[in-house]
Amino acid sequence: MSVTILTAYDERPDGTGDFVYRAGGTDLQERLRTSGATPHVLDLTGIRGFAGIERGGSGTTIGAGTTVATVARELADDYPALALTAAGLATPQVRAMATIGGNLLQRTRCWYFRHPHTSCFKSGGDSCPARDGRHLYGNVFDTAPCVHPHPSSLAMALLTYAATVDTTQRDGLAVGDLLGDGSDPTRDHLLADDEVLTRVVLPAPVPGERAAYFRAISRFEAEWPLVEAVCRVVRDGDGRVSECGLAIGGVAPTPLRLKAVEGLLVGSALDDAAITAAATAASEGAHPLPETGYKVELVEGVVREVLERVST
């Protein structure tokens, strides 16, 4: 899959200046509408190789412009954790337009950032007004200056596969390195201003993988998650877990892969004792904000839910 994208080095394509990239546009158009900004827009749709899925012996490549709906539909057999997460996002209309690259690089959902009359670290200010203001949907692992969680559900699922991304300047960048650790509160991702995400690369699928995705939300459907979790497991002939990937979102500056919890599950029969221990361990290290203490219990609950689903 070859992608050639011309970039403008004299402008800022991150939305804070006069230049911005657009793929599906589901997040961008909302931000432009609420902010009243009128930047120059470079539409990436239609660029050869920017969308599509290619399978090979060593893995699968997904063009950054591939829609979320396509990911959910075409990767259900090979990468069920990713496909189930994609299918759980938003509404059918949004999934038909939104892209995997756009989901990874979308901006924070914090209402202070998106309000045209307030400023924060990410909009050019020097503070996080949510920290001393309203942060009901904020982090429960308070590890960064910005207290609102990263919104990418697909990044969470990709972490469980140790997926990488390619850009116009770099190849083989780990998803975790793309998003960073939140220590720079001005950034939602670590791409350079003139750098474009071009593809996502997954390792070869594992036969017999089972997966589950679950989100706790404040209404029946089509809502941003309060806390979400995704799990993928492979079991050996004795029914014990031989491979495991578990990640949570909606709780920290970036989605979190719970490697310590995975270590508890590998080798287990995934019985109730193992599930209970893993669910309890999932919230260890939590430092909730004054309004986000309720998320600690949700972390344990959604982790238990996905583990129970893959155990059956």
Coordinates of C-alpha atoms in Angstrom, one line a residue, residues 151-254:
P151 CA -11.2 9.7 23.4
S152 CA -9.9 7.0 21.0
S153 CA -11.5 3.6 21.6
L154 CA -9.7 2.1 18.6
A155 CA -6.4 3.1 20.1
M156 CA -7.3 1.1 23.1
A157 CA -8.1 -2.0 21.0
L158 CA -5.0 -1.6 18.9
L159 CA -2.8 -1.6 22.1
T160 CA -3.9 -5.1 22.8
Y161 CA -2.5 -6.2 19.4
A162 CA 0.7 -4.2 19.9
A163 CA -0.2 -2.5 16.6
T164 CA 2.0 0.1 14.9
V165 CA 1.4 3.0 12.6
D166 CA 3.2 4.5 9.6
T167 CA 3.2 8.2 8.7
T168 CA 4.6 10.3 6.0
Q169 CA 7.8 10.6 8.0
R170 CA 8.1 7.4 10.1
D171 CA 7.3 3.7 9.9
G172 CA 6.7 1.2 12.7
L173 CA 5.6 3.8 15.4
A174 CA 3.9 2.0 18.3
V175 CA 0.4 3.2 19.0
G176 CA 1.4 4.1 22.5
D177 CA 4.3 6.2 21.2
L178 CA 1.9 8.0 18.8
L179 CA -0.3 9.1 21.7
G180 CA 2.4 9.7 24.3
D181 CA 1.8 9.6 28.0
G182 CA 0.0 12.9 28.4
S183 CA 2.9 14.7 30.0
D184 CA 2.7 17.4 27.3
P185 CA -0.8 18.7 28.0
T186 CA -0.9 20.7 24.8
R187 CA -1.0 17.6 22.6
D188 CA -3.5 14.8 21.9
H189 CA -0.9 13.0 19.8
L190 CA 2.7 13.4 19.0
L191 CA 2.7 13.8 15.2
A192 CA 4.6 16.7 13.8
D193 CA 2.7 19.6 12.3
D194 CA 3.5 18.4 8.8
E195 CA 3.2 14.7 9.5
V196 CA 0.2 12.6 8.3
L197 CA -0.8 9.2 9.6
T198 CA -1.1 6.9 6.6
R199 CA -1.7 3.3 7.8
V200 CA -2.1 1.0 10.8
V201 CA -0.2 -2.2 10.8
L202 CA -1.4 -5.3 12.8
P203 CA 0.5 -8.5 13.4
A204 CA -0.7 -11.8 11.9
P205 CA -4.0 -12.9 13.3
V206 CA -4.0 -15.7 15.9
P207 CA -6.3 -18.7 15.3
G208 CA -8.9 -19.3 18.0
E209 CA -8.8 -15.8 19.5
R210 CA -11.8 -14.8 21.5
A211 CA -12.6 -11.2 22.3
A212 CA -15.1 -8.9 24.0
Y213 CA -15.7 -5.2 24.2
F214 CA -17.9 -3.3 26.7
R215 CA -18.5 0.4 27.6
A216 CA -20.3 1.9 30.5
I217 CA -22.3 4.9 29.3
S218 CA -24.8 7.3 30.6
R219 CA -27.6 6.4 28.2
F220 CA -28.7 3.3 26.3
E221 CA -26.5 3.8 23.2
A222 CA -24.6 6.2 21.0
E223 CA -22.8 7.9 23.9
W224 CA -19.2 8.5 24.7
P225 CA -18.0 5.9 27.3
L226 CA -17.5 6.8 30.9
V227 CA -15.2 3.7 31.1
E228 CA -14.6 1.1 28.5
A229 CA -12.6 -2.1 28.2
V230 CA -11.6 -4.6 25.5
C231 CA -10.1 -8.1 26.0
R232 CA -8.6 -10.7 23.6
V233 CA -7.6 -14.2 24.8
V234 CA -6.2 -17.3 23.2
R235 CA -6.5 -20.6 25.2
D236 CA -4.5 -23.8 24.9
G237 CA -5.8 -27.3 24.6
D238 CA -6.3 -27.5 28.4
G239 CA -8.5 -24.4 28.4
R240 CA -5.9 -22.2 30.0
V241 CA -5.0 -18.7 28.7
S242 CA -1.9 -18.8 26.6
E243 CA -2.1 -15.2 25.3
C244 CA -4.0 -12.2 26.6
G245 CA -4.5 -8.5 25.7
L246 CA -6.5 -6.3 28.0
A247 CA -6.9 -2.5 27.8
I248 CA -9.2 0.2 29.3
G249 CA -10.2 3.7 28.1
G250 CA -12.0 6.8 29.4
V251 CA -9.9 6.9 32.5
A252 CA -6.5 8.3 31.7
P253 CA -4.6 10.8 29.4
T254 CA -4.2 7.9 27.0

